Amino acid sequence: MQIELRVLRYDPERDQQPHEATYTVEANPMDRVLDLLHKVKYEQDGTLTFRRSCAHGVCGSDAMLINGRNRLACKIRVDQLKGKRITVAPLPGLPVMKDLVVDMEGFFAKFRSVHPYLQPSGPVPERERLQSAKDRAKFDDTTKCILCAACTTSCPSFWAQPFYVGPAAIVNAHRFIFDSRDDAAEERLEILADRDGVWRCRTVFNCVEACPREIHITQAILEVSRAIVERHA
Amino acid sequence: MAPRVTRTGTVRPQGGGWELAIWYLMRLTGLGLFVTALAHFIIVHFIYDPSLQTAKWITDERWGNIAWRTVDWLMLTFVVFHAFMGLRSVVQDYTKGGTRTVLTMALYLGAFVVFAMGTIAVATLNFPVKP
Amino acid sequence: MLLRYRGSEGMLAWAFHRVSGVAIWAFILLHVFDIWLVGVNPDLYNELLSVYASPIGRVVESLLGAALLYHALNGMRVIIMDFWPSMTRYHKQIWYVNWVLFAVIGLPILVQIMAPAFGLAAPFTFGGQ
Amino acid sequence: MIHEHDALIVGAGGAGLWAALELAKAGVDAAVLTKLYPTRSHTGAAQGGVCAALGNQEEDHWEWHMFDTIKGGDYLVDQDAAEVLAREAIETVIELEHMGLPFNRTPDGKIDQRRFGGHTRNYGEGPVMRACFAADRTGHMILQTLYQQCVKLGVKFYDEYHVVDLITEGGELGDGGRCAGVVAYRIADGELVTLRSKAVMMATGGFGRMFRVTSNAWSLTGDGVALAYRHGVPAQDMEFYQFHPTGIVGIGILLSEAARGEGAYLLDNDGFRFMERYAPKLMELAPRDMVSRAITQEIRAGRGINGKDYVYLDVRHLGRKKIDEKLPDITDFVRVYQGLEPYTDPIPIQPTAHYAMGGIPTNLLAQVTRDASNTVVPGLYAAGETACVSVHGANRLGTNSLVDLLVFGRRAGRQMARDVKGVGMPNVADDVTEPIRAELDAIRGRVKGERKEAIRTELADVMMDDAGVYRDAVGLERARAKVAELRERYKNVSVDDKGTVFNTDLLEAREVGYLLDTAQTMVAAAINRKESRGAHSREDFPDRDDVNFLTHSLATQAADGGVDLAYKPVTITKFQPKPRIY
Ligand SMILES: Cc1cc2nc3c(=O)[nH]c(=O)nc-3n(C[C@H](O)[C@H](O)[C@H](O)COP(=O)(O)OP(=O)(O)OC[C@H]3O[C@@H](n4cnc5c(N)ncnc54)[C@H](O)[C@@H]3O)c2cc1C
Ligand code: HEM
Ligand code: SF4
Ligand code: F3S
Ligand code: FES
């Protein structure tokens, strides 16, 4: 079948403004949007620029706005999008470098800001630190994050206030706050109790819809909020 | 406003417990309003018709009793906090810099004025009343 | 972006909540002012009251009631999730339930408020009337 | 622009990141360059697990692990290296746990372990639970955990810097020269950046993109091997390339061996567990080369599903609970990419190009060596898939690559930290970037050239068809001629994008060049190896020939643009070669 692929393009060396370019691509229903982008790049116009690497939804390179929602281009099939017209644009709310490539530096800075690494106290044991399967399960969901930024850039709170630390960073803080081996929860809760921390979440759930790893992000955020409340209680 | 998250990932904490308190009180006043504001609306629009609620009816009937005045004053307190703090977050979302500061201050001031007007109304209208 | 992004239930729920919140806020300003008038200038208040009781006033009140009811119900939805984060997994279901409650509670009130505007007697009567 | 660091690491996968941690801990001024953001590295795609003889589930010993590695590698493994691997696997896995890696847990809170292909108890008696895992996203967790630790220690990263050349001092690396740094292309704005350094480590991963059907990322184009090769460093054991038995039909996405580790079946068209014909003891858990060949045989015998070119992987009998707990990601892949439901449908699979056993030769300290007597190239190190120690020999066992990253990534970091103390900062001429700038400008400036896509797809086709699971002289000669032709055509390659900002078109063209180099060495070494061993399976020479070929191949660039081959002996310590039967 033929798909009309509309891509919001912008080349800082040539364009004043982003503009939409339309391509007609031959596709089959099991193709993914990434395949279509590749077809355009390899058969029609090599200047079309986007990031991609693993091509199966585990590296987080190719999150973009597809038919009005953030998704991974390599994880969404043509038949799932229904219809013969597909629109593609860069992730909302981050500076566009070129075509579908956005500047991720601010996003990663937020990730780093929540101290996303294990900080145990006490002596290092000879063998592994023991952890029950039940304790392990408490943060299982948030270990799945691939830092694709689909969530943070789908959040109206983030669009409104780019200082908002954003769902991805909170997810990664959650992963350590609820890890029984970690002893620095206090420090992270302090950071997230900031004005631009968890309180900016208005339970919009765009993040959850966008997350390609199906992480229950809002639940994680609210668990952190609750931990902050309990810490003060 | 300078970026508060730096390249090396340090954050300058701001707000401290203040944001937490507001967040929490938003929920508590929300719960309070769920009871008082909904009840209020039902009373004045469902049980009584607005056309009946003349100034005289208010002074004589509705606020003829101290319990109602207390409930309504409580509602006033909740609503002033809840609505103005709610609006504060809207303002803080969509404005920045000087505008934000001015509007936020205006909101705090507005909240005070509204709270004062409401309290004066509840407390002075034909007071003291018959028990 | 708000208009470009195709959010689903959660985003709608939030957008309505915010809009309704601001609308109620605006009304509260007016409402506190009019109650204040009761003491300061009862005649002016009564004049205002006739606007409230007019057909257009009734439409506005219905809208206000809808906003309040929606905001209150959705506010409870938010609070439930805040206190029991695992309920976020059912946020859509809660939202649908809210709309059912909204209809069940809202319709009788709507009829009651609007009936006089069409010259009909209010369908529900209570001791006070 | 010139930067300077005591040590540079090219690549931010598992191998590069661990090395960076060691350098940071030692207080060395080091930096990591990567053409992707670190968390995009393909280590994150590894699924099944990482083996270490912890013995948490049942009795196990590192000697058994060592033996399995050697036998799995069809005795081409250097046994001193295998010993290091099996011993240090244990401490590195424990160290990973200490860094925070969220392993699945046994009921008593220890790291959980599962079975994996080719890993056995008591020197081959039966499968053993040795693979430590975090659901089926072990690689993801390793990559994230190591990156988190790098954030913790403030490791310096050059994100989205594509290394396009190595800088040498005192001659080419193959002739005794020293590696003095790298030239990197900053993707954001096309700037060529010179980085001087006392020590450079290559950790650039594999080159599966040489084949049509592969589990590898688009970015895995053999950059490290090719760059070293261009400076005279040999490429070792290139003819050994692993095909993983269970890739999603057509697109090659991997369905981890963990599925079979948890008990999945392989079925032919009659619903028969055909592995019984090939490895009655280990069945589905035989090493990968055997299973891939078995599948190919079944398909050739017309027993593929409906006579087509695939067979079934069946997890239905495992039950939903086990599938959801232990294999959530791969079942998700099946749903998304095949539109099937693994609870109820068998999964069509076929072998997919997966892992390079060969690469840049190194010694046990991860120092790159340049000849049959293991002469060290000063200042150059390598670890991970791009390196060849060789712990995998002719065929890698499942999970052993992650172990390789940990053990030799760590060793590389430690060795660099030691080595940089004794040497001075090399001198680098101001104009080192000129040749490479000229090369890139030529590609960019060419108006009427050939599109790189044509070259890449033709390469992938010929390698898949003629240098795949089974090989023979005729096919390999065909491949050699084709690669030579493509190399000629590549001289005239051109791109659409003439800009400087984020020009992926240009970089992809550059990557095709790396693939052509690695393919050339692979085919040359494969033609010359007239035996079948591990993943290298010649139909015209079906038997292993220890008399003539118990040796590592070393491919270097010949003056005429062809390949020179040399051989170096395999280190044998404890285990004499025996027939490989499972
Ligand atoms: C789907 C899949 C599943 C696997 N499962 C397992 C498993 O269960 N167990 C197991 O043991 N092994 C497994 N493997 C194998 C193993 O994951 C890889 O061999 C290993 O992760 C390679 O790691 P690495 O550090 O060498 O390189 P990679 O992780 O591939 O990283 C390469 C790095 O080099 C950088 N780079 C490359 N070229 C350049 C350049 N020119 N300039 C700058 N930077 C560059 C990249 O940006 C990247 O950061 C699997 C592999 C695949 C593909
Ligand atoms: C009656 C008058 C009310 C007014 C004027 C009002 C106003 C507001 C406003 C302006 C907001 C901010 C919305 C935003 O940040 O997006 C808000 C938020 C909120 N309101 Fe109300 N509200 C009222 C009643 C209620 C009631 C009855 C409840 C619940 C029982 C409630 C619960 C909430 C909650 C929980 C929030 C926070 C939502 C969030 O942060 O996402 N409100 N309200
Ligand atoms: S939480 Fe989900 S959407 Fe957000 S960055 Fe992680 S994987 Fe992407
Ligand atoms: S979209 Fe944003 S507001 Fe909260 S629920 Fe998700 S972070
Ligand atoms: S390309 Fe890796 S997530 Fe899409």
GROMACS .gro file of C-alpha atoms in nm, chain B:
model
  131
  234MET     CA    1   1.603   3.274   3.526
  235ALA     CA    2   1.934   3.091   3.506
  236PRO     CA    3   1.917   2.715   3.446
  237ARG     CA    4   1.888   2.548   3.777
  238VAL     CA    5   2.016   2.213   3.663
  239THR     CA    6   2.377   2.238   3.556
  240ARG     CA    7   2.573   2.027   3.311
  241THR     CA    8   2.730   1.835   3.596
  242GLY     CA    9   2.389   1.762   3.728
  243THR     CA   10   2.372   1.959   4.047
  244VAL     CA   11   2.046   2.115   4.147
  245ARG     CA   12   1.989   2.413   4.362
  246PRO     CA   13   1.698   2.308   4.581
  247GLN     CA   14   1.432   2.574   4.603
  248GLY     CA   15   1.106   2.598   4.782
  249GLY     CA   16   1.177   2.335   5.045
  250GLY     CA   17   0.872   2.223   5.237
  251TRP     CA   18   0.662   2.509   5.100
  252GLU     CA   19   0.565   2.333   4.779
  253LEU     CA   20   0.492   2.018   4.972
  254ALA     CA   21   0.265   2.209   5.210
  255ILE     CA   22   0.076   2.368   4.925
  256TRP     CA   23   0.040   2.037   4.747
  257TYR     CA   24  -0.091   1.874   5.057
  258LEU     CA   25  -0.325   2.156   5.151
  259MET     CA   26  -0.461   2.159   4.796
  260ARG     CA   27  -0.571   1.802   4.854
  261LEU     CA   28  -0.712   1.869   5.201
  262THR     CA   29  -0.903   2.179   5.098
  263GLY     CA   30  -1.016   1.991   4.789
  264LEU     CA   31  -1.166   1.726   5.012
  265GLY     CA   32  -1.325   1.994   5.231
  266LEU     CA   33  -1.470   2.162   4.927
  267PHE     CA   34  -1.603   1.837   4.794
  268VAL     CA   35  -1.839   1.837   5.089
  269THR     CA   36  -1.901   2.205   5.150
  270ALA     CA   37  -1.903   2.346   4.800
  271LEU     CA   38  -2.112   2.070   4.650
  272ALA     CA   39  -2.357   2.093   4.939
  273HIS     CA   40  -2.366   2.466   4.902
  274PHE     CA   41  -2.442   2.446   4.534
  275ILE     CA   42  -2.714   2.192   4.589
  276ILE     CA   43  -2.873   2.402   4.857
  277VAL     CA   44  -2.874   2.726   4.666
  278HIS     CA   45  -2.959   2.585   4.326
  279PHE     CA   46  -3.151   2.268   4.383
  280ILE     CA   47  -3.334   2.299   4.710
  281TYR     CA   48  -3.389   2.673   4.689
  282ASP     CA   49  -3.426   2.862   4.367
  283PRO     CA   50  -3.197   3.162   4.321
  284SER     CA   51  -3.497   3.385   4.264
  285LEU     CA   52  -3.594   3.340   4.629
  286GLN     CA   53  -3.258   3.433   4.769
  287THR     CA   54  -3.300   3.803   4.829
  288ALA     CA   55  -3.077   4.002   5.057
  289LYS     CA   56  -3.343   3.980   5.325
  290TRP     CA   57  -3.365   3.600   5.290
  291ILE     CA   58  -2.992   3.573   5.338
  292THR     CA   59  -2.972   3.790   5.646
  293ASP     CA   60  -3.284   3.647   5.804
  294GLU     CA   61  -3.301   3.285   5.702
  295ARG     CA   62  -2.975   3.149   5.581
  296TRP     CA   63  -2.739   3.333   5.806
  297GLY     CA   64  -2.992   3.350   6.079
  298ASN     CA   65  -2.798   3.084   6.254
  299ILE     CA   66  -2.440   3.072   6.369
  300ALA     CA   67  -2.376   2.716   6.254
  301TRP     CA   68  -2.442   2.802   5.889
  302ARG     CA   69  -2.224   3.105   5.917
  303THR     CA   70  -1.943   2.888   6.051
  304VAL     CA   71  -1.979   2.633   5.772
  305ASP     CA   72  -1.982   2.902   5.507
  306TRP     CA   73  -1.681   3.073   5.658
  307LEU     CA   74  -1.495   2.744   5.656
  308MET     CA   75  -1.588   2.700   5.294
  309LEU     CA   76  -1.464   3.050   5.227
  310THR     CA   77  -1.130   2.965   5.384
  311PHE     CA   78  -1.095   2.648   5.183
  312VAL     CA   79  -1.197   2.805   4.861
  313VAL     CA   80  -0.973   3.108   4.893
  314PHE     CA   81  -0.672   2.893   4.958
  315HIS     CA   82  -0.760   2.627   4.703
  316ALA     CA   83  -0.870   2.851   4.421
  317PHE     CA   84  -0.592   3.104   4.454
  318MET     CA   85  -0.322   2.847   4.498
  319GLY     CA   86  -0.470   2.657   4.205
  320LEU     CA   87  -0.451   2.970   3.998
  321ARG     CA   88  -0.100   3.027   4.118
  322SER     CA   89   0.008   2.702   3.959
  323VAL     CA   90  -0.166   2.798   3.637
  324VAL     CA   91   0.010   3.134   3.641
  325GLN     CA   92   0.343   2.978   3.722
  326ASP     CA   93   0.302   2.737   3.434
  327TYR     CA   94   0.232   2.989   3.165
  328THR     CA   95   0.427   3.296   3.266
  329LYS     CA   96   0.782   3.364   3.361
  330GLY     CA   97   1.016   3.633   3.485
  331GLY     CA   98   0.872   3.964   3.600
  332THR     CA   99   0.519   3.889   3.482
  333ARG     CA  100   0.516   3.579   3.691
  334THR     CA  101   0.630   3.760   4.003
  335VAL     CA  102   0.377   4.039   3.953
  336LEU     CA  103   0.088   3.804   3.886
  337THR     CA  104   0.177   3.578   4.177
  338MET     CA  105   0.190   3.875   4.411
  339ALA     CA  106  -0.137   3.999   4.269
  340LEU     CA  107  -0.287   3.659   4.342
  341TYR     CA  108  -0.168   3.660   4.703
  342LEU     CA  109  -0.305   4.010   4.744
  343GLY     CA  110  -0.630   3.917   4.572
  344ALA     CA  111  -0.664   3.617   4.800
  345PHE     CA  112  -0.625   3.841   5.100
  346VAL     CA  113  -0.884   4.090   4.974
  347VAL     CA  114  -1.137   3.821   4.889
  348PHE     CA  115  -1.082   3.648   5.219
  349ALA     CA  116  -1.125   3.980   5.401
  350MET     CA  117  -1.441   4.073   5.213
  351GLY     CA  118  -1.593   3.734   5.269
  352THR     CA  119  -1.503   3.731   5.635
  353ILE     CA  120  -1.644   4.078   5.685
  354ALA     CA  121  -1.966   3.969   5.517
  355VAL     CA  122  -2.001   3.656   5.727
  356ALA     CA  123  -1.904   3.826   6.050
  357THR     CA  124  -2.077   4.160   6.029
  358LEU     CA  125  -2.400   4.100   5.841
  359ASN     CA  126  -2.668   4.176   6.096
  360PHE     CA  127  -2.455   4.026   6.374
  361PRO     CA  128  -2.505   3.910   6.643
  362VAL     CA  129  -2.781   3.675   6.542
  363LYS     CA  130  -3.034   3.486   6.746
  364PRO     CA  131  -2.888   3.152   6.850
   0.00000   0.00000   0.00000
